[in-house]
PDB file of C-alpha atoms and ligand atoms in Angstrom:
ATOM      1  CA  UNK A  26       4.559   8.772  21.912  1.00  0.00           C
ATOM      2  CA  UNK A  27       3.159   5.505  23.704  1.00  0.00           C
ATOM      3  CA  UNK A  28       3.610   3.677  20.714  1.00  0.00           C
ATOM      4  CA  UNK A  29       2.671   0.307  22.517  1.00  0.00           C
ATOM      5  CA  UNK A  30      -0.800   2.285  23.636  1.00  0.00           C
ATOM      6  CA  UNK A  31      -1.352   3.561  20.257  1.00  0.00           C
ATOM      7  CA  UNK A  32      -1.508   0.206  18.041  1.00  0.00           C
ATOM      8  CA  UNK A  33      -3.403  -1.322  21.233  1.00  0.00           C
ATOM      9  CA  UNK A  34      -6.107   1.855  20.445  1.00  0.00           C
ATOM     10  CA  UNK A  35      -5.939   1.285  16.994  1.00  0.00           C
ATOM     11  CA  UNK A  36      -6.479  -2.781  17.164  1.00  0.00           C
ATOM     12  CA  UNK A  37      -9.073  -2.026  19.304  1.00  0.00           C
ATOM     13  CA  UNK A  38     -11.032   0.393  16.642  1.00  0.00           C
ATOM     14  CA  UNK A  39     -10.720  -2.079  13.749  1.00  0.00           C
ATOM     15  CA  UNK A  40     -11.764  -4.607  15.613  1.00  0.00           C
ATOM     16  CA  UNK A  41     -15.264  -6.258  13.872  1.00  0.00           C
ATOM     17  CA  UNK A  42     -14.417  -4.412  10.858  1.00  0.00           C
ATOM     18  CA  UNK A  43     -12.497  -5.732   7.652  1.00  0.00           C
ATOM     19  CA  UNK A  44      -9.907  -3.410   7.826  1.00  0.00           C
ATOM     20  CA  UNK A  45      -5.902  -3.976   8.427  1.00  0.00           C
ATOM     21  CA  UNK A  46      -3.827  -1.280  10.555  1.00  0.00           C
ATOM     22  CA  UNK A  47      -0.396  -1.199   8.087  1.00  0.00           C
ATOM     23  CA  UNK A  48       1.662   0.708  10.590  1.00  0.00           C
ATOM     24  CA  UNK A  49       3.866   3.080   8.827  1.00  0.00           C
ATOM     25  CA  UNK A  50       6.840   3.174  10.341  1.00  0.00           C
ATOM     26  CA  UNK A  51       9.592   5.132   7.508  1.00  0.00           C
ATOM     27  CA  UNK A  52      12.154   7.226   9.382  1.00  0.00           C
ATOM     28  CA  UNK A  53      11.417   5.613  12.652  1.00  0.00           C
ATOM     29  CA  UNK A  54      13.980   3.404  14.319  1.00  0.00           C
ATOM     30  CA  UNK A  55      13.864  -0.524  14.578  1.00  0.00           C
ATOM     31  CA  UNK A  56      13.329   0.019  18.401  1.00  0.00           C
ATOM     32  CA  UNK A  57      10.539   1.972  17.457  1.00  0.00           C
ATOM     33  CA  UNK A  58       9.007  -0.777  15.052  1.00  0.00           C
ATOM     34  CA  UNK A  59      10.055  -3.648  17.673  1.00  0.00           C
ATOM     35  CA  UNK A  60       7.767  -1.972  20.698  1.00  0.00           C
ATOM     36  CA  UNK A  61       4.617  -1.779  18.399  1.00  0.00           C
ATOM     37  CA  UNK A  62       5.891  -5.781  17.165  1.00  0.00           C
ATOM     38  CA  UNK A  63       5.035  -6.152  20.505  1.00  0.00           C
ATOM     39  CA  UNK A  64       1.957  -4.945  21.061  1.00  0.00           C
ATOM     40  CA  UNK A  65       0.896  -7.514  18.314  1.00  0.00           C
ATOM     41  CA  UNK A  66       1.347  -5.475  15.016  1.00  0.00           C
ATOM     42  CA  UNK A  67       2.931  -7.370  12.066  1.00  0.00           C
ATOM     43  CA  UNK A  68       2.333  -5.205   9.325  1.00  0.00           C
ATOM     44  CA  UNK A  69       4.898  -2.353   8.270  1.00  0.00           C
ATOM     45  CA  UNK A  70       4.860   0.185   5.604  1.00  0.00           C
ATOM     46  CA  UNK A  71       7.469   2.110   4.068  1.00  0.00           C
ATOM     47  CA  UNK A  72       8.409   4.060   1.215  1.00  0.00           C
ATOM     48  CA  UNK A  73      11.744   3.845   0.845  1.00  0.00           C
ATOM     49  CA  UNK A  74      13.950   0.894  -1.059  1.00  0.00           C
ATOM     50  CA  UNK A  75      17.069   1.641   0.833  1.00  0.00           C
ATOM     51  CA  UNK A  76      15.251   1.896   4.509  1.00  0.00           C
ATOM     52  CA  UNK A  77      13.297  -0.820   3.934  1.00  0.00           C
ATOM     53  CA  UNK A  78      16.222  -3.316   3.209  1.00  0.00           C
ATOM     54  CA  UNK A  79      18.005  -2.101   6.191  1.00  0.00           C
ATOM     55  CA  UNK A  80      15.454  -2.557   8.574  1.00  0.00           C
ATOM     56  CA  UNK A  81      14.290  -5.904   7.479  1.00  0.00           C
ATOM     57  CA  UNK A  82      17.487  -8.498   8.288  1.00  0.00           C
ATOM     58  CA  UNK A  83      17.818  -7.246  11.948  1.00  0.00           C
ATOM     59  CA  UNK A  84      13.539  -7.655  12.832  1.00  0.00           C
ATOM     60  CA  UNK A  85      11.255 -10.781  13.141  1.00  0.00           C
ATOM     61  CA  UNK A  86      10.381 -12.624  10.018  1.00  0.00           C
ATOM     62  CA  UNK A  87       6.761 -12.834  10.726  1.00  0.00           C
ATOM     63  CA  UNK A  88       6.832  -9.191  10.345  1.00  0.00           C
ATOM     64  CA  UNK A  89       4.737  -8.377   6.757  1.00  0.00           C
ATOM     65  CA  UNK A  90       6.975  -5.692   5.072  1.00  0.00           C
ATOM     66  CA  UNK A  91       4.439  -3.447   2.430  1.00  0.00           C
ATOM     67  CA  UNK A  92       6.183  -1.079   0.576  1.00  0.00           C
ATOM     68  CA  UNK A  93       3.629   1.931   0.054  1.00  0.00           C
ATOM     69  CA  UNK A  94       5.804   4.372  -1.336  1.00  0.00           C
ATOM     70  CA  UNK A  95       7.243   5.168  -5.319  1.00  0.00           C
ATOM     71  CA  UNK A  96       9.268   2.732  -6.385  1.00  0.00           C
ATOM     72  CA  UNK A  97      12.041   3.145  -8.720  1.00  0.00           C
ATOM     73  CA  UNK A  98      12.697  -0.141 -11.613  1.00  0.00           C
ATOM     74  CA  UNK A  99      16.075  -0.703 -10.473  1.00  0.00           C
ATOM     75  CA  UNK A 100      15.407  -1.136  -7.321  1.00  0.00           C
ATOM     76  CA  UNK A 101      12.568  -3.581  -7.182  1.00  0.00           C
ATOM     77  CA  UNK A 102      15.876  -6.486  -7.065  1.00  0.00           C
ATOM     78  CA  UNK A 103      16.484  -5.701  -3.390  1.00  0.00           C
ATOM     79  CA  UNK A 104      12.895  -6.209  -2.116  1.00  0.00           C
ATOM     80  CA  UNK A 105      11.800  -8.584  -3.796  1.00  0.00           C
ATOM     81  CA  UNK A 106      12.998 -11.312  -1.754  1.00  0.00           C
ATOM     82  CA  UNK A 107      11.141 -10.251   0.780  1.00  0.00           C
ATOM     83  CA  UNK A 108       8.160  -7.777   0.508  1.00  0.00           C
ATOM     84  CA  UNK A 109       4.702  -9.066   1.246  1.00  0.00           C
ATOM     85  CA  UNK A 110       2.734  -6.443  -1.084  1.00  0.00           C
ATOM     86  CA  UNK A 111       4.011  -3.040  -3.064  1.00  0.00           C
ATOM     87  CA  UNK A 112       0.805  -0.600  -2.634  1.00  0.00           C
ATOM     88  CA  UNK A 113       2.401   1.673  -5.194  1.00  0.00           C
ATOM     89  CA  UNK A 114       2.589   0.149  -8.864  1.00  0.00           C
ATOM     90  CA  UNK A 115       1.131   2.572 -11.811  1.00  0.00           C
ATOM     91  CA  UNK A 116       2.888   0.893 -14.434  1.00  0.00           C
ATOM     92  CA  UNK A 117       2.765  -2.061 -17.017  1.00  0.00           C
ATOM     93  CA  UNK A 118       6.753  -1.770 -17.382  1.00  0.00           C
ATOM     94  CA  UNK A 119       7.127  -1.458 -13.616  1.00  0.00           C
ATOM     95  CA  UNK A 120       4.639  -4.769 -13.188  1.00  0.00           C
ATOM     96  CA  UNK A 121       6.928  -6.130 -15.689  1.00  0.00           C
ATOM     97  CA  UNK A 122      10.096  -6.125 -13.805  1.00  0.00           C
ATOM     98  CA  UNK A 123       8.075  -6.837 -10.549  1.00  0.00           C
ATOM     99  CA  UNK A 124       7.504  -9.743 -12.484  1.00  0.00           C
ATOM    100  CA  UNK A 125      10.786 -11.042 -13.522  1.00  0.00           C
ATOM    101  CA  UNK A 126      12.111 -10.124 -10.035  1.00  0.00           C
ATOM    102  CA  UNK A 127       9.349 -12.300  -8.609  1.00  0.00           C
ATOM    103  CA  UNK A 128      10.836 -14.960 -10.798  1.00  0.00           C
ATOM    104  CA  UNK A 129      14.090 -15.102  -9.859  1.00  0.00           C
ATOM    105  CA  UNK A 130      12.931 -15.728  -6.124  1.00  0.00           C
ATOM    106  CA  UNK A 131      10.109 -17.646  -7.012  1.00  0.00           C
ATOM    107  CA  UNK A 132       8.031 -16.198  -5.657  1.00  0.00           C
ATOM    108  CA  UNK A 133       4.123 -14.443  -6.708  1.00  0.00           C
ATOM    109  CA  UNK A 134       4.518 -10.855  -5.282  1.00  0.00           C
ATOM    110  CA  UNK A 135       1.096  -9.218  -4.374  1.00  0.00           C
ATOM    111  CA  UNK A 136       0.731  -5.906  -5.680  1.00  0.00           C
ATOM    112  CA  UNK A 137      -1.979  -3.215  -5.691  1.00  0.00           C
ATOM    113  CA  UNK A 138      -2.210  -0.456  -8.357  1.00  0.00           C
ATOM    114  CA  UNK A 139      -2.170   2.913  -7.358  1.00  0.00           C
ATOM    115  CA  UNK A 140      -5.047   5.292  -8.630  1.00  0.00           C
ATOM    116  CA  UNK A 141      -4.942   9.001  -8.484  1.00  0.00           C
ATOM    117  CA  UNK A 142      -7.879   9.941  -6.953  1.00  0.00           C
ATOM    118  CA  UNK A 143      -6.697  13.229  -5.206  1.00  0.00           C
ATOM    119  CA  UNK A 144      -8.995  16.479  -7.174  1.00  0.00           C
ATOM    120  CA  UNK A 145      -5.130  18.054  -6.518  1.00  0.00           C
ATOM    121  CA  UNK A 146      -2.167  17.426  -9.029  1.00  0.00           C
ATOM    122  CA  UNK A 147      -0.122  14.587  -8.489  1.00  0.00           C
ATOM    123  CA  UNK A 148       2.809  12.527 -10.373  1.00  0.00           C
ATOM    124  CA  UNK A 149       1.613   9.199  -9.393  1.00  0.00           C
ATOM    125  CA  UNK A 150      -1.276   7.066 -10.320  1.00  0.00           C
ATOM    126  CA  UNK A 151      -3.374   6.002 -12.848  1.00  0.00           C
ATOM    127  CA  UNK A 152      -6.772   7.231 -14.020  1.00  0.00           C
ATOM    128  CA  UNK A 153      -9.780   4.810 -14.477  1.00  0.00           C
ATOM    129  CA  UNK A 154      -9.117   5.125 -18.123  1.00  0.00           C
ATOM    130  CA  UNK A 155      -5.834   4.074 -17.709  1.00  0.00           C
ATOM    131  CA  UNK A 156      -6.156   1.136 -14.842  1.00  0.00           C
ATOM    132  CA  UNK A 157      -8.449  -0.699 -16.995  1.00  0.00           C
ATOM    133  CA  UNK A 158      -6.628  -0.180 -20.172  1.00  0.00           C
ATOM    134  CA  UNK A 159      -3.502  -1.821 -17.966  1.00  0.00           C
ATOM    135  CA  UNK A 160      -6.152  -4.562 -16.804  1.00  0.00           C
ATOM    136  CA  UNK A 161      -6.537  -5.355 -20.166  1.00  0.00           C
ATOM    137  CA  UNK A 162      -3.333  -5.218 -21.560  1.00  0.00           C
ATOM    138  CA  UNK A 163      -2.904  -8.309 -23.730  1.00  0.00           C
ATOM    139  CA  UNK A 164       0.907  -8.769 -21.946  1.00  0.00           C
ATOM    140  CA  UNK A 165      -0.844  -8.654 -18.244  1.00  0.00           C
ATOM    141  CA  UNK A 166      -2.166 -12.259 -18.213  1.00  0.00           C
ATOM    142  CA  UNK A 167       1.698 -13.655 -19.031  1.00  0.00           C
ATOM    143  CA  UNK A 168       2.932 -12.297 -15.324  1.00  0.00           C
ATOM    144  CA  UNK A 169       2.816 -15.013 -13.989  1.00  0.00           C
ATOM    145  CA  UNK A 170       5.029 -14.099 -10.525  1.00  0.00           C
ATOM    146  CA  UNK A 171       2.638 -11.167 -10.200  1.00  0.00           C
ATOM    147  CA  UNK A 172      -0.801 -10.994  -8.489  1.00  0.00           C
ATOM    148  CA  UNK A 173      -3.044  -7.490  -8.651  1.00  0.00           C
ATOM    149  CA  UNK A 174      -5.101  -7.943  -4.928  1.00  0.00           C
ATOM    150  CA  UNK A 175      -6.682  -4.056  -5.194  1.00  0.00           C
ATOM    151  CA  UNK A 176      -5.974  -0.452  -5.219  1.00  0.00           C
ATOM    152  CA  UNK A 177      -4.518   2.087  -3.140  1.00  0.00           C
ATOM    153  CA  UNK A 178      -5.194   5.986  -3.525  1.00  0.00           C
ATOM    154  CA  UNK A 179      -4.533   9.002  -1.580  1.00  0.00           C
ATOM    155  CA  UNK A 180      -6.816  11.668  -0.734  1.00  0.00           C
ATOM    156  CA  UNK A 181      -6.245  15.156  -1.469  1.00  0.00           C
ATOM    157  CA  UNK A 182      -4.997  16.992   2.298  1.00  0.00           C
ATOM    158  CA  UNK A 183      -7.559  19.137   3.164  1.00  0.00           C
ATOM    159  CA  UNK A 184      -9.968  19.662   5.828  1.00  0.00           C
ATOM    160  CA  UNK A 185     -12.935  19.736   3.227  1.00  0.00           C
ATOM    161  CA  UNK A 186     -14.343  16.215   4.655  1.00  0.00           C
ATOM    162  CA  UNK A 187     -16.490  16.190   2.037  1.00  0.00           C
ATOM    163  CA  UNK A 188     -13.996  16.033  -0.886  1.00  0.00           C
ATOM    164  CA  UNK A 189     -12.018  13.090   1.142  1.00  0.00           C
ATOM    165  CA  UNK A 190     -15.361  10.996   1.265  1.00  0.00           C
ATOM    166  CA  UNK A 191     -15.943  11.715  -2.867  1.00  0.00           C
ATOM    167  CA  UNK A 192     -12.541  10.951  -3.023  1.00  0.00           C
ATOM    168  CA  UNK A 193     -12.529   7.564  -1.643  1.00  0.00           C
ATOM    169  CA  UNK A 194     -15.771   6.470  -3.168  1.00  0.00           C
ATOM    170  CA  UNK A 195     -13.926   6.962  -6.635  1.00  0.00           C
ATOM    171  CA  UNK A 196     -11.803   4.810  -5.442  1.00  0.00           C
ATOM    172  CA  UNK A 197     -13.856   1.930  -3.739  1.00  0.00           C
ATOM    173  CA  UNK A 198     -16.001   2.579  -7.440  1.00  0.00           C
ATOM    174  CA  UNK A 199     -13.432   1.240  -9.300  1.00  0.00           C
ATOM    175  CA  UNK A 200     -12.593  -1.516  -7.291  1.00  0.00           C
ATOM    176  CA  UNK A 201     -16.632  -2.933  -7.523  1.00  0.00           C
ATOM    177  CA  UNK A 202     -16.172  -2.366 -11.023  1.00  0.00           C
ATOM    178  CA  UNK A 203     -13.278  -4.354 -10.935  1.00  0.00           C
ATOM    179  CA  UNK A 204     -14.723  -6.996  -9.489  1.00  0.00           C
ATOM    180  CA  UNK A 205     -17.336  -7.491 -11.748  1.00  0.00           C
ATOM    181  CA  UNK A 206     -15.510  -7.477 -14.742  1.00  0.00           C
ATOM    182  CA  UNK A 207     -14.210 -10.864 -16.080  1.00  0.00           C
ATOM    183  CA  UNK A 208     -10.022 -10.206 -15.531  1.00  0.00           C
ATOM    184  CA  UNK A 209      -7.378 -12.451 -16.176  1.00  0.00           C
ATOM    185  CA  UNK A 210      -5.984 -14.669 -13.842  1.00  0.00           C
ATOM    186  CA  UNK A 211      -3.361 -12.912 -11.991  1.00  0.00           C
ATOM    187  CA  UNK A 212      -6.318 -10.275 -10.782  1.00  0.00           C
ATOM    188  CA  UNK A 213      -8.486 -11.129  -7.896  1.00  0.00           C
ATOM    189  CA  UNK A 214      -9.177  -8.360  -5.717  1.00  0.00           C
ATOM    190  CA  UNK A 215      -9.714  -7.792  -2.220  1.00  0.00           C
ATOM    191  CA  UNK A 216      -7.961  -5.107  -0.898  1.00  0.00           C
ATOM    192  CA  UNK A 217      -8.508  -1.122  -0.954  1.00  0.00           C
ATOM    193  CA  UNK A 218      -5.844   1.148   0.549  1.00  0.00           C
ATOM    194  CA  UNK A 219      -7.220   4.555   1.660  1.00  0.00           C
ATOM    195  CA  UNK A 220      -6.552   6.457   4.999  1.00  0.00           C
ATOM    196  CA  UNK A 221      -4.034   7.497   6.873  1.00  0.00           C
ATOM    197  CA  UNK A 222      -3.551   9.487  10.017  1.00  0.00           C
ATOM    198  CA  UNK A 223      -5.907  12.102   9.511  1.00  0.00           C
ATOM    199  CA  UNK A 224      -8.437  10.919   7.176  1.00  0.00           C
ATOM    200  CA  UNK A 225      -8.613   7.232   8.499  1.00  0.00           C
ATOM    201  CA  UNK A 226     -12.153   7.051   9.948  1.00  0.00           C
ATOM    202  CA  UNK A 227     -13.469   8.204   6.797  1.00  0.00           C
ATOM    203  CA  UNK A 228     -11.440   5.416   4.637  1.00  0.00           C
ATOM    204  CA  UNK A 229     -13.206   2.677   6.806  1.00  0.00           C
ATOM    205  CA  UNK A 230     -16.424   4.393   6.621  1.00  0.00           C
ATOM    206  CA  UNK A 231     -16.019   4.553   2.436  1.00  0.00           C
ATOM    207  CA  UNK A 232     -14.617   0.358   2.496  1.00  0.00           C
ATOM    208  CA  UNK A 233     -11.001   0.541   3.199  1.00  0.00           C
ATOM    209  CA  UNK A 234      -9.157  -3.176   3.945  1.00  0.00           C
ATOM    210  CA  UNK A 235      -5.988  -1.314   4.733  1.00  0.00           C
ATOM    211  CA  UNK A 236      -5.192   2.067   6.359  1.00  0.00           C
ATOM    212  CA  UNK A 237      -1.682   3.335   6.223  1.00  0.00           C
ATOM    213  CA  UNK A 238      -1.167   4.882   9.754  1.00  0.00           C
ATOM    214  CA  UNK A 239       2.696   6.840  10.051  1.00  0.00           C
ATOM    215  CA  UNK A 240       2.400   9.595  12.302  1.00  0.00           C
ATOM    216  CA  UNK A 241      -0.535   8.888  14.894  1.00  0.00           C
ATOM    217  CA  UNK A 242       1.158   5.867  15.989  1.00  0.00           C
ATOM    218  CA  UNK A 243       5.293   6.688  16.042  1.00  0.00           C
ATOM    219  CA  UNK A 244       4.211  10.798  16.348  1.00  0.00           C
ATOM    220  CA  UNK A 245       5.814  12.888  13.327  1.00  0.00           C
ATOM    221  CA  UNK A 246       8.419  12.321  11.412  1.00  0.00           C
ATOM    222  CA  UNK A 247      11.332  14.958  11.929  1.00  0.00           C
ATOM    223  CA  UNK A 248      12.971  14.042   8.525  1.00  0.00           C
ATOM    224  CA  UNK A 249      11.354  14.067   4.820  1.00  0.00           C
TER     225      UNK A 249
HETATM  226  C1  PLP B 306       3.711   8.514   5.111  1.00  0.00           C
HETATM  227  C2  PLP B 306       2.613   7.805   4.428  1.00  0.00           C
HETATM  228  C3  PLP B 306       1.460   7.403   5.120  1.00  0.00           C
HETATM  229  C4  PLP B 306       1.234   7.686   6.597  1.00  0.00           C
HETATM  230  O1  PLP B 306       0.957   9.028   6.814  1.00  0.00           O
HETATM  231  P1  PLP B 306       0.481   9.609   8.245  1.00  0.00           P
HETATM  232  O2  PLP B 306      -0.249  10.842   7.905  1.00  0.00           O
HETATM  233  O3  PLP B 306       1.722   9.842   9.031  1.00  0.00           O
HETATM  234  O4  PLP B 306      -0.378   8.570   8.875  1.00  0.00           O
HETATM  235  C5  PLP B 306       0.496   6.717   4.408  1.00  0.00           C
HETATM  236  N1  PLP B 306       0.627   6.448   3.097  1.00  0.00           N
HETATM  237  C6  PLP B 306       1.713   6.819   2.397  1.00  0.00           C
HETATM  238  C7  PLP B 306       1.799   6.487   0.948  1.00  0.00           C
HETATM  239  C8  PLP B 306       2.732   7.517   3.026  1.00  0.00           C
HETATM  240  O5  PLP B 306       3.821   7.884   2.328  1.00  0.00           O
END
């Protein structure tokens, strides 16, 4: 892979729209990550605690370090130092120890909540039903180390094109309706994560501010 070339083409094809390339770089090396640092790219995804702490003291600190994957309570302590915004949060309990985390290192982590959009079954994510019963959960407003910027979802993997586009307009549905409805303070959105490798185009098309791309940039993972 000409992973240099590849966030070049990608920069290139967001370029004029409002969309953010979060290069996902989980089971790839820190030489990897360092050659597309230096084709300009500053924003890294990955999905697991353990990784992500290891990578992080021996790279640049400009680099913007987004954890996008499930993340367990216990383990929020170790990146919360340091991450710039956890794509993956489908819990009030797991906001809540974001929260005190965020504290200790005073600090305001940015945080998106993770819907379930996919038509297949999945663990993760919330329904609408249940993202604005969080949003209005009377303990939200006291998290005050916390920020909600958007959502994040994941489309079902298929070729149906069609389904991925209804898919993603759940998704970008919920966010207008977040916006219009009067949240507390520690809710301003402005972010929607959808896309990644093969259903990117289509993301951006639907209102995406961040794709997710792993294995079109670093080619595919050999591990996982
Ligand atoms: C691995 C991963 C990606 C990137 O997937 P590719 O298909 O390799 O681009 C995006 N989002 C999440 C949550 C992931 O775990």
């Amino acid at each position: 892979m000409d992973i240099k070339n590849n966030i070049l083409e990608f920069t290139e094809k967001l370029n004029g729209t409002n969309c953010k390339l979060v290069a996902v770089s989980k089971t790839k090396p820190n030489t990897a990550i360092s050659e597309a640092y230096e084709a300009g790219q500053r924003i890294f995804g990955e999905n697991k605690v353990q990784e992500m702490t290891e990578k992080y003291p021996n790279l640049p600190e400009d680099i913007e370090w987004h954890m996008i994957g499930h993340l367990q309570r216990n383990k929020v302590k170790y990146i919360a130092p340091f991450v710039s915004l956890i794509h993956s949060v489908d819990s009030l309990k797991l906001l809540k120890e974001i929260n005190k985390q965020a504290a200790k290192n005073e600090r305001i982590i940015k945080i998106l909540l993770q819907i379930h959009i996919a038509e297949e079954d999945s663990k993760f994510g919330l329904d609408r039903n249940e993202l604005f019963e969080l949003l209005h959960n009377i303990e939200l407003p006291e998290l005050n180390n916390i920020e909600i910027v958007g959502l994040m979802g994941m489309a079902t993997f298929t070729d149906d094109k069609e389904q991925i586009r209804r898919e993603f307009k759940s998704l970008k549905s919920m966010f207008d309706e977040m916006e219009k409805t009067n949240l507390s303070d520690n809710v301003n959105v402005s972010e929607i994560s959808m896309g990644m490798s093969g259903d990117y185009q289509i993301a951006i098309e639907e209102g995406s501010t961040l794709v997710r791309i792993g294995s079109s940039i670093f080619g595919s993972r050999n591990t996982h």
